[in-house]
mmCIF file of C-alpha atoms in Angstrom:
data_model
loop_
_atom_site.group_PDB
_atom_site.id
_atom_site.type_symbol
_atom_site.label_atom_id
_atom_site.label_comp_id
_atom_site.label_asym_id
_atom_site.label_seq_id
_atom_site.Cartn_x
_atom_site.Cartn_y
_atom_site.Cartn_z
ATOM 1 C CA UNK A 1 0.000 0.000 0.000
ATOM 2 C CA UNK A 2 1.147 3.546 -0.683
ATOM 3 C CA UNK A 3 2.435 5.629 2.270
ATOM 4 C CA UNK A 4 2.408 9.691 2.386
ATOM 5 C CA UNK A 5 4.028 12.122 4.550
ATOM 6 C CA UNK A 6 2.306 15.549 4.912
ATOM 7 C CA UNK A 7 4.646 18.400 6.112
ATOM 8 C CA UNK A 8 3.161 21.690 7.635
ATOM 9 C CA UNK A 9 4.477 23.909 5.327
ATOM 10 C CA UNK A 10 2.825 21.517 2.363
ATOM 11 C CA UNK A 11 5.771 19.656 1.484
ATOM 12 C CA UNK A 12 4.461 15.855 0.601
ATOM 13 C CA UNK A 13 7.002 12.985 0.598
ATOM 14 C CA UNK A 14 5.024 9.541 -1.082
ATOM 15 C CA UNK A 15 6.854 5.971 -0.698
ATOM 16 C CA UNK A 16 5.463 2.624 0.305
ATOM 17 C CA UNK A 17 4.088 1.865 3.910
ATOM 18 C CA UNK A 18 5.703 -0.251 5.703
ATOM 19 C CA UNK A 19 4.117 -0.701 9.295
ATOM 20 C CA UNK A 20 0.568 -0.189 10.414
ATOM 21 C CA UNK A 21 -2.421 0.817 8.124
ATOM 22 C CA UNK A 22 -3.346 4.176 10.277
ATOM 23 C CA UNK A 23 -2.559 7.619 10.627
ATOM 24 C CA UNK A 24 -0.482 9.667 12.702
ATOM 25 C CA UNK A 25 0.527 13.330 13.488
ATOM 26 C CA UNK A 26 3.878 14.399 15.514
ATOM 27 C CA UNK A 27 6.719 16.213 14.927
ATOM 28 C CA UNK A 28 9.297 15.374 11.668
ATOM 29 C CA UNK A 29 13.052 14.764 13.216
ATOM 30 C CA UNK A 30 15.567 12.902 12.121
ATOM 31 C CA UNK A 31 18.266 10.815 13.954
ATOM 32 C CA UNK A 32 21.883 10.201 12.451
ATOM 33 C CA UNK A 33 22.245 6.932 14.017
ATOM 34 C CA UNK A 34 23.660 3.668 12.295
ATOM 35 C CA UNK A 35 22.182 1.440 14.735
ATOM 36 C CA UNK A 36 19.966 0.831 17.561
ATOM 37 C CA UNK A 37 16.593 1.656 16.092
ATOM 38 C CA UNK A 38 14.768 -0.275 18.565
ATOM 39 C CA UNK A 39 16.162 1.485 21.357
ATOM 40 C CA UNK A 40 15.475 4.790 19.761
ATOM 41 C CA UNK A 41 11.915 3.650 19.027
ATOM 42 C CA UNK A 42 11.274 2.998 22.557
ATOM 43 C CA UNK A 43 12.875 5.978 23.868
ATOM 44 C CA UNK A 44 10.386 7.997 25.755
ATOM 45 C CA UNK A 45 12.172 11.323 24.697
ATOM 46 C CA UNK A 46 10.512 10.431 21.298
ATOM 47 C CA UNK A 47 7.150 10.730 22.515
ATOM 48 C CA UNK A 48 4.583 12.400 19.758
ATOM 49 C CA UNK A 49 7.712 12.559 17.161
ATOM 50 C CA UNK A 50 7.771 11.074 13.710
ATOM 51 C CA UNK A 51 11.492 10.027 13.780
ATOM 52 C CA UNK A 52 13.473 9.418 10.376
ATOM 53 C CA UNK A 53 16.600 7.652 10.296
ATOM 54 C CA UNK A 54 19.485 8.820 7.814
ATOM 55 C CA UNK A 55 21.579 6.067 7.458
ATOM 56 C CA UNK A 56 19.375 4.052 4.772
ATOM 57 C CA UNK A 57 19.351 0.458 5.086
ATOM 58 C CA UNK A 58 17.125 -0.267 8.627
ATOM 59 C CA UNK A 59 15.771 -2.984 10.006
ATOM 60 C CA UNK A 60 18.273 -5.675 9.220
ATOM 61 C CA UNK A 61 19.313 -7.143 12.796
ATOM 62 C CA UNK A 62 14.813 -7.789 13.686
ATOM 63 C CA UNK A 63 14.021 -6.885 17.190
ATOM 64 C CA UNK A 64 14.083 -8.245 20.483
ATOM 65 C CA UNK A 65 12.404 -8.206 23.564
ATOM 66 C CA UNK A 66 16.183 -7.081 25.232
ATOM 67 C CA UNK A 67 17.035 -4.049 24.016
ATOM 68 C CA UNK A 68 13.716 -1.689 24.454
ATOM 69 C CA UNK A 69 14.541 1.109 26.436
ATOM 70 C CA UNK A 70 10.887 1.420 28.296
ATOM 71 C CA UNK A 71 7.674 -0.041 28.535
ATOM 72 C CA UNK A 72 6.589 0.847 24.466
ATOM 73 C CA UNK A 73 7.610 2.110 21.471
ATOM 74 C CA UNK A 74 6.790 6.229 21.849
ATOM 75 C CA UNK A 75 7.326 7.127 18.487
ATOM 76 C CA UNK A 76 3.894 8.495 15.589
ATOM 77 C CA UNK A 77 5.706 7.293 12.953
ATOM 78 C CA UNK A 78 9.078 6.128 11.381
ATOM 79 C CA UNK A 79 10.778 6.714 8.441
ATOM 80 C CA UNK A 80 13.838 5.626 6.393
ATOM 81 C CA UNK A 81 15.148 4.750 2.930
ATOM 82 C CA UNK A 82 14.446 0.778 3.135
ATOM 83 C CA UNK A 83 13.393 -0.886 5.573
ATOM 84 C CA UNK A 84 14.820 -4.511 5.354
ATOM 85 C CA UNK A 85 11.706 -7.073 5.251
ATOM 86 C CA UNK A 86 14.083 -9.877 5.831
ATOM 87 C CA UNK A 87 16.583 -9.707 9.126
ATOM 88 C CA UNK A 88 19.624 -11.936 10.486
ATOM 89 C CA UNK A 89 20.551 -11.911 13.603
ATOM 90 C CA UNK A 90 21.235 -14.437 16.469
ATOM 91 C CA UNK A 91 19.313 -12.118 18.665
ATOM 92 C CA UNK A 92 16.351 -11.661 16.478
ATOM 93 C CA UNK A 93 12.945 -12.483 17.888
ATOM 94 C CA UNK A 94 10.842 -10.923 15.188
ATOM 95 C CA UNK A 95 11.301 -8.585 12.172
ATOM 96 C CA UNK A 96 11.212 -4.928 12.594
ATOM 97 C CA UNK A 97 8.074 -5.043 10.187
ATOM 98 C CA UNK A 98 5.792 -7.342 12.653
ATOM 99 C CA UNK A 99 7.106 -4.877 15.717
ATOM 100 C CA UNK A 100 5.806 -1.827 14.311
ATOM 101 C CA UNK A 101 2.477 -3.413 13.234
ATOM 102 C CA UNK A 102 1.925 -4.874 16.246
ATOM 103 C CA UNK A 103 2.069 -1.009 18.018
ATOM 104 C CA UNK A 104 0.272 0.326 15.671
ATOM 105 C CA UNK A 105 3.153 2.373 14.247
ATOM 106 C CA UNK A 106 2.978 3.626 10.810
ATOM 107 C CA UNK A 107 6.285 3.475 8.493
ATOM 108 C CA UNK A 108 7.057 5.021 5.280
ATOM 109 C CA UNK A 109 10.181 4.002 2.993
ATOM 110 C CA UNK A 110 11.215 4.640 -0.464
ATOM 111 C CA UNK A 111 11.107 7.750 -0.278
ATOM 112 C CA UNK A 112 14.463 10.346 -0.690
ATOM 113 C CA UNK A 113 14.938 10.899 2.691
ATOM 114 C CA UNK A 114 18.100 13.167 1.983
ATOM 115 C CA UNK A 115 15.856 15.945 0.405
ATOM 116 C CA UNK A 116 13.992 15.646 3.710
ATOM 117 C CA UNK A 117 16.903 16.118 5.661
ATOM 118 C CA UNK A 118 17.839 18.745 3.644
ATOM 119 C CA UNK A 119 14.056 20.357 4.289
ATOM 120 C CA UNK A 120 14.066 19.753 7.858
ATOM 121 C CA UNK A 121 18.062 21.641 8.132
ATOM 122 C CA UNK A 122 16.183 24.308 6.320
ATOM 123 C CA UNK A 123 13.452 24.837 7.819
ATOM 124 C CA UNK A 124 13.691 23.208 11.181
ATOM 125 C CA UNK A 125 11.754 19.725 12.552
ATOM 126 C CA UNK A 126 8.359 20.496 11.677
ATOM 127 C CA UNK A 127 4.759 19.075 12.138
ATOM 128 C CA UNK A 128 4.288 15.778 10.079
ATOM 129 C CA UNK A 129 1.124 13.276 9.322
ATOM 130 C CA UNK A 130 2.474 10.361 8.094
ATOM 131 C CA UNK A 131 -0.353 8.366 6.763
ATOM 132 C CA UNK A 132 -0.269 4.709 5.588
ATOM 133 C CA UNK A 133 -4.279 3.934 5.435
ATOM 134 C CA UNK A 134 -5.312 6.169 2.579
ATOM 135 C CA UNK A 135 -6.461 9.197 4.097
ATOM 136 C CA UNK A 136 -7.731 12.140 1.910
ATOM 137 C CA UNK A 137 -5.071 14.778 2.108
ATOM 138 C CA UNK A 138 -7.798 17.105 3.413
ATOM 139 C CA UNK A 139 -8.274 15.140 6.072
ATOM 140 C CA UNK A 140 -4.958 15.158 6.785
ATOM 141 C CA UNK A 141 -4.117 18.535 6.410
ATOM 142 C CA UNK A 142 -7.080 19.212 9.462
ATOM 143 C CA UNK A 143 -5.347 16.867 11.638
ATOM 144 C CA UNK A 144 -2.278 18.235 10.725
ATOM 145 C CA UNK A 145 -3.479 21.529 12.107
ATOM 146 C CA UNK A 146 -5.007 20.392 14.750
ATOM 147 C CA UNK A 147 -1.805 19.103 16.183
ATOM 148 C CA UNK A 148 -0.640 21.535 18.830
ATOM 149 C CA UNK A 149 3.011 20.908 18.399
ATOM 150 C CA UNK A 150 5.770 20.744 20.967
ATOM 151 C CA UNK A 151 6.411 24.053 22.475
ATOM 152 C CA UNK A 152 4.381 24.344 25.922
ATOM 153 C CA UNK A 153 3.763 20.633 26.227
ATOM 154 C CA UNK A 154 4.428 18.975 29.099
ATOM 155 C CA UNK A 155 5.361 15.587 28.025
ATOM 156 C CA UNK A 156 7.502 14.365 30.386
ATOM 157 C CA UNK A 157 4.306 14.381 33.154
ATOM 158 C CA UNK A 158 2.462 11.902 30.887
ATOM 159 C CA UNK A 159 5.069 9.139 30.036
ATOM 160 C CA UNK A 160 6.247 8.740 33.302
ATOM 161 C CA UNK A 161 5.192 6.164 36.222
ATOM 162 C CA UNK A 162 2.227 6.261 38.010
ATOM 163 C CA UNK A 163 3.827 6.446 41.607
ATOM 164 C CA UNK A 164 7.249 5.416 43.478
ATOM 165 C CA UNK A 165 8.846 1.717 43.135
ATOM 166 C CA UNK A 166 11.820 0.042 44.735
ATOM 167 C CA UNK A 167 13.795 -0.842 41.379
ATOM 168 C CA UNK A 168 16.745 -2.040 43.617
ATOM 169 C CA UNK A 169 17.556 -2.307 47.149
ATOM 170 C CA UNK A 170 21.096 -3.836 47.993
ATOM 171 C CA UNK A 171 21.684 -4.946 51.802
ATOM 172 C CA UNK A 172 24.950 -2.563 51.654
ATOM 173 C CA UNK A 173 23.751 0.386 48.999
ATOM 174 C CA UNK A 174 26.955 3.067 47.813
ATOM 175 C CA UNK A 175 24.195 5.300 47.637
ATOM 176 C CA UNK A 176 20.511 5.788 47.838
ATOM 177 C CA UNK A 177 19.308 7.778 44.373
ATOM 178 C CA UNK A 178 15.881 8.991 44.063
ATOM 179 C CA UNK A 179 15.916 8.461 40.270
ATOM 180 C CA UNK A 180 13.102 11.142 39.306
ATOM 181 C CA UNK A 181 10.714 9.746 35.954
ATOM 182 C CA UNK A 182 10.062 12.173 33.274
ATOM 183 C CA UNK A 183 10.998 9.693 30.447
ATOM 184 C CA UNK A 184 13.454 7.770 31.951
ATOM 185 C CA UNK A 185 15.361 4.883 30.036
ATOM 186 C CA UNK A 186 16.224 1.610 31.262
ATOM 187 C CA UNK A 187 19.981 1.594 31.292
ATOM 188 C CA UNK A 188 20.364 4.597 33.277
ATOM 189 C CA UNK A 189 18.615 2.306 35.859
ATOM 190 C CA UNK A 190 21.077 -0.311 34.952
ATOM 191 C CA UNK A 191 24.126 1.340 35.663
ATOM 192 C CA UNK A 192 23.063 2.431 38.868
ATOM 193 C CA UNK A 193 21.992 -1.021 39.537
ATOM 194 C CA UNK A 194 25.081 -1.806 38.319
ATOM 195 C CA UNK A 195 26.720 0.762 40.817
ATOM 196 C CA UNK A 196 25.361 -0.893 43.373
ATOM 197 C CA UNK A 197 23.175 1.840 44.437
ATOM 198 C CA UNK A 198 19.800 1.558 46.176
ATOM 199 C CA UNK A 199 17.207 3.373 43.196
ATOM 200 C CA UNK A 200 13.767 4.216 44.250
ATOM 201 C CA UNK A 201 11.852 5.753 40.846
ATOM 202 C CA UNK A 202 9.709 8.441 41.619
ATOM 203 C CA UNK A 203 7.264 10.237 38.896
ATOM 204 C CA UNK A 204 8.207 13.600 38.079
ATOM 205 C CA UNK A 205 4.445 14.860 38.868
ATOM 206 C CA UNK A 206 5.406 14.032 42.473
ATOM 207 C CA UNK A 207 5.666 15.800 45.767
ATOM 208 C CA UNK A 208 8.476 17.753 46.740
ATOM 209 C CA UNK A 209 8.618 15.567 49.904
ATOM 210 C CA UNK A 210 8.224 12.452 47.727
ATOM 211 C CA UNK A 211 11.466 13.362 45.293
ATOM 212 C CA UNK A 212 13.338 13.797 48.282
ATOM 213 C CA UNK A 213 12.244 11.372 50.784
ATOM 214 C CA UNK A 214 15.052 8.410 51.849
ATOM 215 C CA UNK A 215 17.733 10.005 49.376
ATOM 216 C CA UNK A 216 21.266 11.205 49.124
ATOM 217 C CA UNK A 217 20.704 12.123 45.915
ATOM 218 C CA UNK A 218 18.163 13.096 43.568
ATOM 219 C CA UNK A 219 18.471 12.124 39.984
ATOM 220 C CA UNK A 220 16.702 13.755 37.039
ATOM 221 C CA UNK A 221 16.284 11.522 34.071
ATOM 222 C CA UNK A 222 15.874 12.319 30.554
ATOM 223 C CA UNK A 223 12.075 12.857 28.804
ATOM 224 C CA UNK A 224 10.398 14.272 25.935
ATOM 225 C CA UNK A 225 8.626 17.993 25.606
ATOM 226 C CA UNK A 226 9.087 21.141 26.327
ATOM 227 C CA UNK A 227 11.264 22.089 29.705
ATOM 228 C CA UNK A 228 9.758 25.393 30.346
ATOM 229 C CA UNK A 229 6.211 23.933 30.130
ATOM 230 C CA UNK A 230 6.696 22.034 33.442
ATOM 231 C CA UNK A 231 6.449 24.274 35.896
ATOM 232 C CA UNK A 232 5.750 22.432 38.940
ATOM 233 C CA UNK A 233 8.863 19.963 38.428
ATOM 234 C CA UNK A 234 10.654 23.632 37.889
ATOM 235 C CA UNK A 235 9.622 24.864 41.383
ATOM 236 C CA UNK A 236 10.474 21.492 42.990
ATOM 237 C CA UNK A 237 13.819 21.334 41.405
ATOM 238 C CA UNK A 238 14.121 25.128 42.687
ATOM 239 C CA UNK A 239 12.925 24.366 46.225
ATOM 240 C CA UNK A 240 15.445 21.371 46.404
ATOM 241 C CA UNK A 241 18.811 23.082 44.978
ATOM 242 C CA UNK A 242 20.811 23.851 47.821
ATOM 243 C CA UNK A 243 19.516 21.383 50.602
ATOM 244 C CA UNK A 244 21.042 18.103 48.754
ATOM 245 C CA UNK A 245 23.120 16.386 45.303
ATOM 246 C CA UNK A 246 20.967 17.210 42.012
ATOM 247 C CA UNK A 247 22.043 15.394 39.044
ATOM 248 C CA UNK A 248 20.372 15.403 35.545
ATOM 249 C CA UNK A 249 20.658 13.550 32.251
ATOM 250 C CA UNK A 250 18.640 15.791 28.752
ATOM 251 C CA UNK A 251 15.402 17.358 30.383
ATOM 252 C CA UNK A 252 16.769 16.630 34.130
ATOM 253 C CA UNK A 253 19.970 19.219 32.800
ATOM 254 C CA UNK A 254 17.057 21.652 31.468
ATOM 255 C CA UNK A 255 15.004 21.521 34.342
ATOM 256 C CA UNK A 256 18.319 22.124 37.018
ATOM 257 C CA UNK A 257 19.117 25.208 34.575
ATOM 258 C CA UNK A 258 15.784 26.299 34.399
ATOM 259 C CA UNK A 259 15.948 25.764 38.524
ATOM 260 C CA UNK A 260 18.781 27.471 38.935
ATOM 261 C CA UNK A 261 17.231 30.806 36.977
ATOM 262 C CA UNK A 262 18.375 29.900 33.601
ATOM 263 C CA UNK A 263 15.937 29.731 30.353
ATOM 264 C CA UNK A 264 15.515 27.034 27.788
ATOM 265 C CA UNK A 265 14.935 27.286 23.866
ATOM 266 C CA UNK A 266 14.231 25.442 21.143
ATOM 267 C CA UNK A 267 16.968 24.156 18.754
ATOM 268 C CA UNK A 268 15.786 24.422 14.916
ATOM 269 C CA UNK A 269 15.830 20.585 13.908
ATOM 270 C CA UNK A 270 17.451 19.597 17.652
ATOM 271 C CA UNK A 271 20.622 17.103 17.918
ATOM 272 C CA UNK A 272 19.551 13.524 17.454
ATOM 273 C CA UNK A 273 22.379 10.758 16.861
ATOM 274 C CA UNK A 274 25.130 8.430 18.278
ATOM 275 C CA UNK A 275 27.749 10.913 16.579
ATOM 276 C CA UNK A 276 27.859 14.052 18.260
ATOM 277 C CA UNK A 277 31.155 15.711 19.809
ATOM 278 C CA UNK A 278 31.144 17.282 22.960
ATOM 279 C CA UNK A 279 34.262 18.682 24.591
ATOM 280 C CA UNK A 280 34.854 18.552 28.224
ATOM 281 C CA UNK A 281 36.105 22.406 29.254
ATOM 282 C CA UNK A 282 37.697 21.099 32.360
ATOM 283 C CA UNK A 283 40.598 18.379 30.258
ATOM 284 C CA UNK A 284 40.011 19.552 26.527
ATOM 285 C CA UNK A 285 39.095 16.574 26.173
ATOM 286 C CA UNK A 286 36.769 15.372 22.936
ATOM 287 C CA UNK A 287 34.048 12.790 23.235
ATOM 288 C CA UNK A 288 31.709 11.430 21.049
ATOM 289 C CA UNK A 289 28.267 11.243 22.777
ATOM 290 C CA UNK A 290 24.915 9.936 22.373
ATOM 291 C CA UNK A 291 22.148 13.143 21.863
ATOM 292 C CA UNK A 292 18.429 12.927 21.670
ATOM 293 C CA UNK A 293 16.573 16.874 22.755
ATOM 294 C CA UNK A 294 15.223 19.621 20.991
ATOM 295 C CA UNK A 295 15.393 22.384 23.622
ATOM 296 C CA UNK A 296 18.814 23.589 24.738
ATOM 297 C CA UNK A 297 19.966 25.783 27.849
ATOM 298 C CA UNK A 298 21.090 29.539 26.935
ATOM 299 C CA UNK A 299 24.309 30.169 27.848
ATOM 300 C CA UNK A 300 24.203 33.919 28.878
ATOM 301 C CA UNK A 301 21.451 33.363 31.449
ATOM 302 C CA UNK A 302 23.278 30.446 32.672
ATOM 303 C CA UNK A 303 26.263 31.892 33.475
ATOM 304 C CA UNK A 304 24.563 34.565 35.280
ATOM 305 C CA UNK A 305 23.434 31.827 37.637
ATOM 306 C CA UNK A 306 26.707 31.436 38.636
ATOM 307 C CA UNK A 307 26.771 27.681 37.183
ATOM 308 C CA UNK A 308 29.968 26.826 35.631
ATOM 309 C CA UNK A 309 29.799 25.157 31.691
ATOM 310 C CA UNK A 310 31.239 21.629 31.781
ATOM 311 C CA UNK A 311 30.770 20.765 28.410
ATOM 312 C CA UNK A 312 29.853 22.829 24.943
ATOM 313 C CA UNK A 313 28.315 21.205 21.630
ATOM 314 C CA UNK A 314 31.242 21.138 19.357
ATOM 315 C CA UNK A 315 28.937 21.308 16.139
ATOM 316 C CA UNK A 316 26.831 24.739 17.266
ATOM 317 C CA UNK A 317 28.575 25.282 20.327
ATOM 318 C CA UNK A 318 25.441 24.955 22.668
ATOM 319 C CA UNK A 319 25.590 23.787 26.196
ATOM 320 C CA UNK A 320 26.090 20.202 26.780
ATOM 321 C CA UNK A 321 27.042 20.274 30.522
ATOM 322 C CA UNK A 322 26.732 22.494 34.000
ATOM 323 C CA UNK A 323 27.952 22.496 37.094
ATOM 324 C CA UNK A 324 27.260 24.709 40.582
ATOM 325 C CA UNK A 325 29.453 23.048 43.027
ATOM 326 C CA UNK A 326 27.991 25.694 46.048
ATOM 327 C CA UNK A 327 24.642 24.723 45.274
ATOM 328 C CA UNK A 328 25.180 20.679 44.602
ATOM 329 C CA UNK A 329 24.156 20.547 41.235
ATOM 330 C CA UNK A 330 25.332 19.123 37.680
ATOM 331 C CA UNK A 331 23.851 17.741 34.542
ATOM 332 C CA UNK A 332 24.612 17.051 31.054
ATOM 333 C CA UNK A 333 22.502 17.406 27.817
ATOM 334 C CA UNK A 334 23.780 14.299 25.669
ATOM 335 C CA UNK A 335 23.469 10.841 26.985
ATOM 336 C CA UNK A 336 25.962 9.275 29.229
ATOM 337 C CA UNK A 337 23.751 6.072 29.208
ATOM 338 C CA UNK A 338 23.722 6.039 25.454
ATOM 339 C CA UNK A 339 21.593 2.883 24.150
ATOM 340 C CA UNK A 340 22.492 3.265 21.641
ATOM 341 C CA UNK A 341 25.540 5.061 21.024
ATOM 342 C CA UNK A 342 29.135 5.310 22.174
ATOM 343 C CA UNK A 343 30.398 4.616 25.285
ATOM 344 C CA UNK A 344 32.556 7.703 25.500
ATOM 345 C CA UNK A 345 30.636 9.716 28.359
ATOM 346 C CA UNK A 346 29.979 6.703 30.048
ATOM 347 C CA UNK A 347 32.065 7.429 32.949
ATOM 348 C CA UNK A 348 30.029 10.448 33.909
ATOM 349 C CA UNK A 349 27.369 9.007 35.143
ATOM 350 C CA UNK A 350 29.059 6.700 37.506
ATOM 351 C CA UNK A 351 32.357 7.952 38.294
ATOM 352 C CA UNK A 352 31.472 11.704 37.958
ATOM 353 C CA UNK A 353 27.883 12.086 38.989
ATOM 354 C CA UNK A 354 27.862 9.847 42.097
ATOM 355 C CA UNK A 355 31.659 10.822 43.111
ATOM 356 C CA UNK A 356 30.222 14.533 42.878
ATOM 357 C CA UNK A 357 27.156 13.818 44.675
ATOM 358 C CA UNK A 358 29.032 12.168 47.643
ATOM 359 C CA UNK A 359 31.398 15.021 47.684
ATOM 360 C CA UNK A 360 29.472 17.543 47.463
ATOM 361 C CA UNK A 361 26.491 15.779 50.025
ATOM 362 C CA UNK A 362 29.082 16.016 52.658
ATOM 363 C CA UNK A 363 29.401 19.582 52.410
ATOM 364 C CA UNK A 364 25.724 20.348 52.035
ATOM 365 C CA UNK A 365 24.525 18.054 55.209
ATOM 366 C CA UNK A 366 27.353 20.607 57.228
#
């Protein structure tokens, strides 16, 4: 069956559908990834978004029920040159093909997804209706409008848990982390696992008393939306700087700017991928991170927070990192976690963010 994608500004891309017969609206953004499409599908941060995939062959390794990074697949849609019908891998469970159809996801392919990376650089990620079940266009240019877009929504309050849960309690813990829910992924909760910390997960839409109850530090995890727009995990986060260790991973980093009196804005087409370089202002250092986020912090009303910039963006020069050792905080944008991605940056957030918080904890409890 045919496939079309509907951009806001009129564009139409038409290929072949590839996953579910229905019709979706999100936002068009693209990810520069060579691998690890099921992890990126299931990446809460994705949430509403119709994701596209440069490299162009996708789908050739199937899926498994291993490598999800949450509970679904988030994702309105997903796009690519070809998407491989046949797969081989020793890991393989099913083909990419029966996953998406089985979420109801709609995929297009055969399309020239370079001109739409092109558009998107352009003009910037944009509002999409991919449809793969035959829609009238003028149908889908009203639910294309009626779309409200990503700017003021507060995403991260409805992909995250319901209330609190023990994910691991050791009998001898290095540390007990509040990990705070706005999207989170599960290998940040296996490297803390991992760390041999004692994790408690706590939704984001949560008490002040809640994020902060039985912890020595608070952790804020990654998730999808617009920073600004959540202004109750803003206050919290304001309440709590100060009074104990604050770490954050994508939103968490927005939300302790945006905390600390810093503002938020949105990037024109975002930085999606397993290839971006971020440079660590402290060594010189160069690393090649892991990046999902369309917002970004603003450097001039961050620095006049007093926060210190740990790491910058090498390809725009943005702010990738902060830290406010007086006040206990420090975050970074891209993903130390990765899944997928490099393993670069790993080392932050076990060797860095619970050394700091244990450091730092000692001089906040005096």
């Amino acid at each position: 069956m045919g496939a079309i994608l509907l951009l806001e500004d009129g564009r139409t891309f038409r290929g072949e559908s590839f996953g579910a017969a229905v019709t979706k609206v999100g936002e068009v953004v693209f990810n520069t990834s060579m691998t690890g499409y099921q992890e990126a599908l299931t990446d809460p941060s994705y949430c509403e978004q119709i994701l596209l995939m440069t490299h162009p062959h996708i789908g050739n390794t199937g899926v498994n029920e291993e490598d999800p990074e949450s509970r679904k697949i988030w994702v309105h849609g997903f796009i690519a040159r070809h998407f491989s019908r046949m797969h081989s891998n020793q890991r393989a469970q099913s083909s990419l093909e029966q996953y998406l159809k089985k979420n109801e996801i709609p995929a297009i392919h055969n399309i020239d997804t370079r001109a739409l990376v092109r558009h998107l650089r352009d003009k910037g990620a944009m509002k999409g209706v991919l449809s793969c079940d035959g829609t009238p266009l003028e149908v889908l240019q009203k639910q294309l409008q009626a779309w409200p877009g990503m700017e003021g929504r507060a995403l991260a309050n409805e992909v995250c848990v319901k209330k609190s849960y023990i994910a691991h309690n050791p009998p001898s813990p290095r540390m007990r982390v509040n990990l705070i829910d706005g999207g989170v992924k599960k290998n940040i909760l296996r490297l803390l696992i991992k760390a041999n910390c004692h994790v408690r997960v706590v939704p984001i839409t949560a008490s002040k008393e809640e994020w902060s109850r039985d912890a020595d530090l608070i952790f804020l995890s990654n998730g999808p939306g617009d920073p600004a727009a959540l202004g109750d995990a803003i206050e919290t986060v304001r309440t709590l700087i100060g009074s104990m260790p604050i770490v954050g991973i994508c939103l968490g980093h927005q939300l302790l700017a945006l905390g600390l009196g810093a503002k938020t804005y949105k990037l024109t087409f975002g930085h999606r991928g397993a290839n971006h370089p971020v440079k660590d202002m402290d060594s010189g250092r160069v690393e090649i991170s892991s990046q999902n986020h369309g917002f970004c912090v603003e450097e001039k009303s961050l620095l006049a927070t007093g926060a210190r910039i740990t790491y910058m963006n090498l390809n725009d020069m943005t702010v990738a990192g902060l830290r406010h050792e007086e006040k206990g905080v420090m975050s970074v944008q891209f993903h130390p976690e990765a899944c997928p991605g490099p393993h670069d940056s790993q080392h932050l957030l076990i060797e860095n963010f619970l050394s700091f918080a244990e450091r730092v904890g000692q001089i906040l409890s005096n």
